[in-house]
């Protein structure tokens, strides 16, 4: 029996797609077509994909994708990666191939991060000495309380929260097609010694959001005077088989009053179409910012009754876990800026969504 692990060369994308088709099904976005696969895994090089594959007797038997990122940590920047798409062929599980793939990625990076692993993966990772940072807190605001209640299994009363009046008159918010270099400067100012997470440079943000092959994200900049003081990203999502659209915030990087100005702009921009907005974010300062903007905490009975996935609604899925492999980075006391925009948590699952979304700009995950 021959076993080896390597990055998948681009020339072997057909074999990789055949593997994805076997394990995820033929209509999965990574199986049916190359557009999404090349966007997700071809960012660093045209010759090789950021996917580790394990070869067992000359066939792909498992894979682990990764998203290389600069990670802000303790005031500096280190080389890190989000791991995604960790899967081994059913008939060769429990042979240690999964951990073999994981070790191959973790030894290449100073810090490896994982968002949204299931219970089985969390168990293996804990045994591989990963740190469980916790579940991402979620925030939800109902823009149309009656319609948002239709998404609950049993109706719950929304909290009577009103946004705290904040003067944002000095803040000017505009929607943009792409972020400019000033987004990187904003992150550099935002990233003090406590902030940790994938660095939101303009290159990263534009790859992740402006150049996404299927989803149409809405990008916002907030200016305080002439200076960029914040950015936000959200998208609309039509709930499968329902005449209901929701909005999902993916980014909120802000300094001073710009956070409130951005939230106000996103709420007003989404209000004509979305019945609610949600935001998964580990960043502690978001708790007060979102509460003051009228969002309910995710553990409020009304917010907790809103499913977290909508393609289709799956009430078994109820949280997004965040784990980190910190053996080389230490165990820093930091404020993680980690959101649902990280890793591949906000992704299409079926390739059909790519074609239809271009037409109607309503997206699905
Ligand atoms: C999760 C998955 C990738 C794991 O791959 P796998 O090759 O089946 O993993 P294994 O069960 O062989 O590996 C775990 C074993 O490795 C062992 N192991 C090997 N190296 C190890 C190490 N360095 N540290 C700790 N444990 C190690 C563990 O003891 C464990 O054995 P046990 O469960 O029998 O006690 C695989 O089960 C899978 O494809 N699942 C479906 C897809 C999925 O859920 N992916 C995760 C998405 S979040």
Coordinates of C-alpha atoms and ligand atoms in Angstrom, one line a residue:
X1 CA 0.0 0.0 0.0
X2 CA 1.5 3.4 -1.0
X3 CA 0.5 6.5 1.0
X4 CA 1.6 10.1 0.3
X5 CA 0.4 13.6 1.1
X6 CA 1.0 16.6 -1.2
X7 CA -0.5 19.8 -2.4
X8 CA -2.8 19.1 -5.4
X9 CA -1.2 20.3 -8.7
X10 CA -3.6 22.3 -10.9
X11 CA -3.1 19.7 -13.6
X12 CA -4.9 17.3 -11.3
X13 CA -8.0 19.4 -10.8
X14 CA -10.1 16.9 -12.8
X15 CA -9.1 14.1 -10.3
X16 CA -9.8 16.5 -7.3
X17 CA -13.3 17.3 -8.7
X18 CA -14.0 13.6 -9.2
X19 CA -13.0 13.1 -5.5
X20 CA -15.3 16.0 -4.4
X21 CA -18.1 14.5 -6.6
X22 CA -17.7 11.1 -4.8
X23 CA -17.7 12.6 -1.3
X24 CA -20.0 15.6 -1.6
X25 CA -22.1 14.6 -4.6
X26 CA -22.0 15.7 -8.3
X27 CA -23.9 18.9 -7.9
X28 CA -21.7 20.3 -5.2
X29 CA -20.1 23.6 -6.1
X30 CA -16.6 22.0 -5.8
X31 CA -17.5 19.1 -8.1
X32 CA -19.6 20.7 -10.9
X33 CA -17.3 23.2 -12.6
X34 CA -13.9 24.8 -11.8
X35 CA -14.8 28.4 -11.2
X36 CA -15.4 28.2 -7.5
X37 CA -12.7 25.7 -6.9
X38 CA -10.1 27.9 -8.7
X39 CA -11.2 30.9 -6.7
X40 CA -11.1 29.1 -3.4
X41 CA -7.9 27.2 -3.9
X42 CA -6.0 29.0 -6.7
X43 CA -5.3 32.3 -5.0
X44 CA -1.6 31.7 -4.3
X45 CA -0.4 30.0 -7.4
X46 CA -1.7 28.9 -10.8
X47 CA 0.4 25.7 -10.6
X48 CA -0.8 24.3 -7.3
X49 CA -4.0 24.4 -5.3
X50 CA -4.1 25.1 -1.6
X51 CA -5.5 21.6 -1.0
X52 CA -3.6 18.8 0.6
X53 CA -4.5 15.5 -0.9
X54 CA -3.7 12.1 0.5
X55 CA -2.9 9.5 -2.3
X56 CA -3.6 5.9 -1.5
X57 CA -2.5 3.5 -4.1
X58 CA -2.5 6.3 -6.7
X59 CA -6.0 7.6 -6.0
X60 CA -7.1 10.6 -3.9
X61 CA -8.5 9.2 -0.7
X62 CA -8.9 12.4 1.3
X63 CA -8.2 16.1 1.3
X64 CA -7.8 19.2 3.5
X65 CA -8.2 22.6 1.9
X66 CA -6.6 25.6 3.4
X67 CA -6.8 29.4 3.1
X68 CA -3.5 31.1 3.7
X69 CA -3.9 34.3 5.6
X70 CA -1.7 36.9 7.3
X71 CA -2.8 36.7 10.9
X72 CA -2.7 39.6 13.3
X73 CA -1.4 38.4 16.7
X74 CA 0.0 40.3 19.6
X75 CA 0.7 43.4 17.6
X76 CA 2.5 41.6 14.8
X77 CA 1.7 39.6 11.7
X78 CA 2.3 35.9 11.3
X79 CA 1.7 33.3 8.6
X80 CA -1.5 31.4 9.2
X81 CA -4.2 29.4 7.5
X82 CA -7.9 28.5 7.9
X83 CA -8.5 24.8 7.2
X84 CA -11.6 23.8 5.2
X85 CA -13.0 20.8 3.4
X86 CA -11.5 18.1 5.6
X87 CA -12.8 14.9 4.4
X88 CA -11.6 11.3 3.8
X89 CA -13.3 8.7 1.6
X90 CA -15.8 6.7 3.6
X91 CA -14.1 3.3 3.1
X92 CA -10.7 4.4 4.4
X93 CA -11.7 6.4 7.5
X94 CA -10.3 5.6 10.9
X95 CA -6.9 4.8 9.4
X96 CA -5.3 8.1 10.5
X97 CA -5.4 9.7 7.1
X98 CA -7.4 12.7 8.4
X99 CA -4.9 13.6 11.1
X100 CA -2.0 13.0 8.6
X101 CA -3.5 15.7 6.3
X102 CA -4.0 18.1 9.2
X103 CA -0.5 17.7 10.5
X104 CA 0.8 18.4 6.9
X105 CA -1.0 21.8 7.0
X106 CA -0.2 22.8 10.6
X107 CA 3.5 22.2 10.2
X108 CA 3.6 24.8 7.3
X109 CA 2.0 27.6 9.3
X110 CA 2.7 29.3 12.6
X111 CA -1.0 29.4 13.4
X112 CA -3.8 27.2 12.0
X113 CA -7.5 28.0 12.5
X114 CA -10.7 26.1 12.0
X115 CA -14.2 27.5 11.9
X116 CA -17.4 25.4 12.0
X117 CA -16.0 21.9 12.6
X118 CA -18.6 19.3 13.5
X119 CA -18.6 17.3 16.7
X120 CA -16.5 14.5 15.3
X121 CA -13.9 16.8 13.9
X122 CA -13.8 18.8 17.1
X123 CA -13.2 15.6 19.0
X124 CA -10.2 14.6 16.8
X125 CA -8.8 18.1 16.9
X126 CA -9.0 18.3 20.7
X127 CA -7.1 15.0 20.8
X128 CA -4.5 16.6 18.5
X129 CA -4.2 19.4 21.1
X130 CA -6.1 22.1 19.3
X131 CA -7.6 24.8 21.6
X132 CA -11.4 25.3 21.6
X133 CA -11.8 29.1 21.6
X134 CA -15.6 28.8 21.7
X135 CA -18.7 29.3 19.6
X136 CA -19.0 32.5 17.7
X137 CA -21.6 34.8 19.3
X138 CA -24.5 35.7 17.0
X139 CA -26.5 38.9 16.9
X140 CA -29.9 39.3 15.2
X141 CA -32.2 42.2 14.4
X142 CA -35.7 41.9 13.1
X143 CA -36.4 44.5 10.5
X144 CA -39.9 43.1 9.9
X145 CA -40.8 41.3 13.2
X146 CA -43.9 39.6 11.8
X147 CA -42.2 38.2 8.8
X148 CA -39.0 37.3 10.8
X149 CA -41.2 35.3 13.2
X150 CA -42.3 33.0 10.3
X151 CA -38.7 31.6 10.4
X152 CA -39.3 30.3 13.9
X153 CA -40.6 26.8 14.7
X154 CA -42.5 28.2 17.6
X155 CA -43.2 32.0 17.7
X156 CA -41.2 34.0 20.2
X157 CA -41.6 37.6 21.0
X158 CA -38.8 39.9 19.7
X159 CA -37.3 42.1 22.4
X160 CA -38.5 45.7 22.4
X161 CA -35.1 47.1 21.7
X162 CA -34.6 50.4 20.2
X163 CA -31.3 51.6 18.8
X164 CA -29.5 53.9 21.2
X165 CA -29.4 57.4 19.6
X166 CA -25.8 58.0 18.6
X167 CA -24.6 61.0 16.7
X168 CA -23.2 59.8 13.5
X169 CA -23.6 63.1 11.6
X170 CA -19.8 63.4 11.2
X171 CA -19.7 60.0 9.6
X172 CA -20.3 59.6 5.9
X173 CA -21.1 56.1 4.6
X174 CA -21.0 55.0 1.0
X175 CA -21.4 51.8 -0.9
X176 CA -18.4 50.8 -3.0
X177 CA -17.5 48.2 -5.6
X178 CA -14.1 47.4 -4.2
X179 CA -12.0 48.4 -1.3
X180 CA -8.9 50.6 -1.8
X181 CA -5.5 50.6 -0.1
X182 CA -7.0 52.7 2.7
X183 CA -8.8 49.6 3.9
X184 CA -5.3 48.1 4.7
X185 CA -4.4 51.3 6.6
X186 CA -7.7 51.1 8.5
X187 CA -6.9 47.5 9.6
X188 CA -3.4 48.6 10.7
X189 CA -4.9 51.3 12.9
X190 CA -7.6 48.9 14.1
X191 CA -5.1 46.1 14.9
X192 CA -3.8 47.0 18.3
X193 CA -2.0 44.5 20.5
X194 CA -5.2 42.8 21.6
X195 CA -6.8 42.3 18.2
X196 CA -6.1 38.8 16.6
X197 CA -7.5 37.4 13.4
X198 CA -7.0 37.2 9.6
X199 CA -5.7 40.6 8.5
X200 CA -8.4 42.5 6.5
X201 CA -6.0 44.0 3.9
X202 CA -7.6 45.4 0.8
X203 CA -6.2 42.5 -1.2
X204 CA -7.8 40.0 1.1
X205 CA -11.1 41.8 1.3
X206 CA -11.4 42.2 -2.5
X207 CA -10.5 38.6 -3.1
X208 CA -13.0 37.4 -0.5
X209 CA -15.9 39.7 -1.3
X210 CA -15.5 41.8 -4.5
X211 CA -14.2 39.0 -6.6
X212 CA -16.3 36.2 -5.2
X213 CA -17.5 34.0 -8.1
X214 CA -21.1 33.6 -7.0
X215 CA -22.2 35.8 -4.1
X216 CA -22.9 39.4 -4.6
X217 CA -21.7 41.1 -1.5
X218 CA -22.5 44.7 -0.6
X219 CA -19.4 46.7 0.5
X220 CA -19.5 49.9 2.6
X221 CA -17.0 52.4 3.7
X222 CA -17.4 54.9 6.5
X223 CA -15.5 58.2 6.5
X224 CA -14.8 60.4 9.4
X225 CA -13.8 63.6 7.7
X226 CA -11.5 62.5 4.9
X227 CA -10.2 59.4 6.8
X228 CA -11.6 55.9 6.3
X229 CA -12.8 54.9 9.7
X230 CA -14.7 51.7 9.0
X231 CA -15.8 49.1 6.5
X232 CA -18.7 46.7 6.5
X233 CA -19.8 43.8 4.2
X234 CA -23.2 42.1 4.0
X235 CA -25.2 40.1 1.5
X236 CA -28.8 39.2 1.0
X237 CA -29.9 35.6 1.0
X238 CA -33.2 34.2 -0.1
X239 CA -34.5 31.4 2.2
X240 CA -34.9 28.2 0.2
X241 CA -38.5 27.5 -0.7
X242 CA -39.8 30.6 1.1
X243 CA -40.6 34.1 -0.1
X244 CA -38.3 35.4 2.6
X245 CA -35.0 37.2 2.3
X246 CA -32.6 37.8 5.1
X247 CA -29.4 39.8 5.4
X248 CA -26.1 38.4 6.7
X249 CA -23.3 40.8 7.9
X250 CA -19.8 39.4 7.3
X251 CA -17.5 42.3 8.3
X252 CA -17.6 45.3 10.6
X253 CA -14.1 46.8 11.1
X254 CA -14.5 50.3 12.6
X255 CA -13.0 53.0 14.7
X256 CA -15.1 55.3 17.0
X257 CA -18.6 56.3 15.7
X258 CA -18.0 54.8 12.3
X259 CA -19.3 51.4 13.6
X260 CA -22.8 52.9 14.4
X261 CA -22.8 54.8 11.1
X262 CA -22.1 51.6 9.2
X263 CA -24.7 49.5 11.0
X264 CA -27.3 52.2 10.4
X265 CA -26.4 52.2 6.7
X266 CA -26.5 48.4 6.4
X267 CA -29.9 48.3 8.2
X268 CA -31.4 50.9 5.9
X269 CA -29.9 49.4 2.8
X270 CA -31.3 45.9 3.6
X271 CA -34.6 47.0 5.0
X272 CA -36.5 47.1 1.7
X273 CA -35.7 43.4 1.1
X274 CA -34.6 41.7 4.3
X275 CA -36.8 40.7 7.2
X276 CA -33.8 40.4 9.5
X277 CA -30.1 40.8 9.7
X278 CA -27.7 38.5 11.5
X279 CA -24.0 38.7 12.3
X280 CA -21.7 36.0 13.8
X281 CA -18.7 37.6 15.3
X282 CA -16.2 36.7 18.1
X283 CA -15.0 40.3 18.5
X284 CA -15.9 41.4 22.0
X285 CA -16.5 45.1 21.1
X286 CA -19.2 44.1 18.7
X287 CA -21.4 43.1 21.6
X288 CA -22.1 46.7 22.8
X289 CA -22.0 48.1 19.3
X290 CA -24.7 45.7 18.0
X291 CA -26.8 46.0 21.2
X292 CA -26.8 49.8 20.8
X293 CA -27.9 49.4 17.2
X294 CA -30.9 47.3 18.3
X295 CA -29.6 43.8 17.7
X296 CA -30.6 41.0 20.1
X297 CA -28.0 38.7 21.5
X298 CA -28.1 35.2 19.9
X299 CA -29.2 33.6 23.2
X300 CA -32.4 35.7 23.4
X301 CA -35.3 33.2 22.7
X302 CA -36.4 35.0 19.6
X303 CA -32.9 35.2 18.1
X304 CA -32.2 31.6 19.1
X305 CA -35.3 30.5 17.2
X306 CA -33.9 31.7 13.9
X307 CA -32.1 29.0 12.1
X308 CA -28.5 29.6 11.1
X309 CA -28.6 27.8 7.7
X310 CA -31.3 28.4 5.1
X311 CA -30.4 26.3 2.0
X312 CA -32.6 24.6 3.2
X313 CA -33.5 25.5 6.8
X314 CA -31.7 23.0 9.1
X315 CA -32.6 23.4 12.8
X316 CA -30.0 20.8 13.9
X317 CA -27.2 23.3 13.0
X318 CA -27.1 25.7 15.8
X319 CA -23.7 27.2 16.2
X320 CA -20.3 27.9 14.7
X321 CA -17.3 26.6 16.7
X322 CA -13.9 28.2 16.5
X323 CA -10.8 26.2 17.2
X324 CA -7.1 27.1 16.9
X325 CA -3.8 25.2 16.8
X326 CA -1.8 27.4 19.0
X327 CA 1.2 25.2 19.8
X328 CA 3.7 27.6 18.1
X329 CA 1.8 30.9 18.7
X330 CA 1.3 30.3 22.5
X331 CA -1.9 31.0 24.2
X332 CA -2.3 34.7 23.8
X333 CA -4.9 36.7 25.7
X334 CA -6.4 38.5 22.7
X335 CA -9.7 39.7 21.2
X336 CA -10.3 37.5 18.2
X337 CA -11.7 39.3 15.2
X338 CA -13.3 36.2 13.7
X339 CA -16.6 36.4 11.8
X340 CA -18.7 34.2 9.5
X341 CA -16.8 35.8 6.7
X342 CA -13.7 33.7 7.7
X343 CA -12.7 30.3 6.4
X344 CA -15.5 29.0 4.1
X345 CA -18.5 29.6 6.5
X346 CA -20.3 31.9 4.0
X347 CA -20.2 29.7 0.9
X348 CA -22.5 28.4 -1.8
X349 CA -23.0 24.6 -1.7
X350 CA -24.4 24.0 -5.1
X351 CA -23.0 25.2 -8.3
X352 CA -26.5 26.0 -9.7
X353 CA -26.5 29.0 -7.4
X354 CA -23.7 30.5 -9.3
X355 CA -25.7 30.9 -12.6
X356 CA -28.9 31.9 -11.0
X357 CA -27.4 34.4 -8.6
X358 CA -25.8 36.4 -11.4
X359 CA -29.3 37.0 -12.7
X360 CA -31.2 38.0 -9.6
X361 CA -28.5 39.0 -7.2
X362 CA -30.3 37.1 -4.4
X363 CA -27.9 34.6 -3.0
X364 CA -27.9 31.3 -1.1
X365 CA -25.5 29.3 1.0
Ligands
LIG1 C1 -13.1 13.9 10.2 C2 -12.3 13.0 9.3 C3 -11.7 13.8 8.2 C4 -11.2 12.3 10.1 O1 -10.4 11.5 9.2 P1 -10.1 10.0 9.5 O2 -8.9 9.6 8.6 O3 -11.3 9.1 9.5 O4 -9.6 10.1 11.0 P2 -9.3 8.9 12.0 O5 -10.5 8.5 12.7 O6 -8.5 7.9 11.3 O7 -8.4 9.8 12.9 C5 -8.7 10.0 14.2 C6 -7.8 9.1 14.9 O8 -6.5 9.5 14.7 C7 -5.8 9.2 15.8 N1 -4.6 10.1 15.7 C8 -3.8 10.0 14.7 N2 -2.8 10.9 14.9 C9 -3.1 11.6 15.9 C10 -2.5 12.7 16.6 N3 -1.4 13.3 16.2 N4 -3.1 13.2 17.7 C11 -4.3 12.7 18.1 N5 -4.9 11.6 17.5 C12 -4.3 11.1 16.4 C13 -6.7 9.3 16.9 O9 -6.4 8.5 18.0 C14 -8.0 8.9 16.3 O10 -8.3 7.5 16.5 P3 -9.6 7.0 17.2 O11 -10.7 7.9 16.9 O12 -9.7 5.6 16.6 O13 -9.3 7.0 18.6 C15 -13.2 11.8 8.7 O14 -13.8 11.1 9.7 C16 -14.2 12.3 7.8 O15 -14.0 12.5 6.6 N6 -15.4 12.6 8.2 C17 -16.5 13.1 7.4 C18 -16.3 14.6 7.0 C19 -16.2 15.4 8.2 O16 -17.1 15.4 9.1 N7 -15.2 16.3 8.2 C20 -15.1 17.3 9.2 C21 -15.8 18.5 8.7 S1 -15.8 19.7 9.9

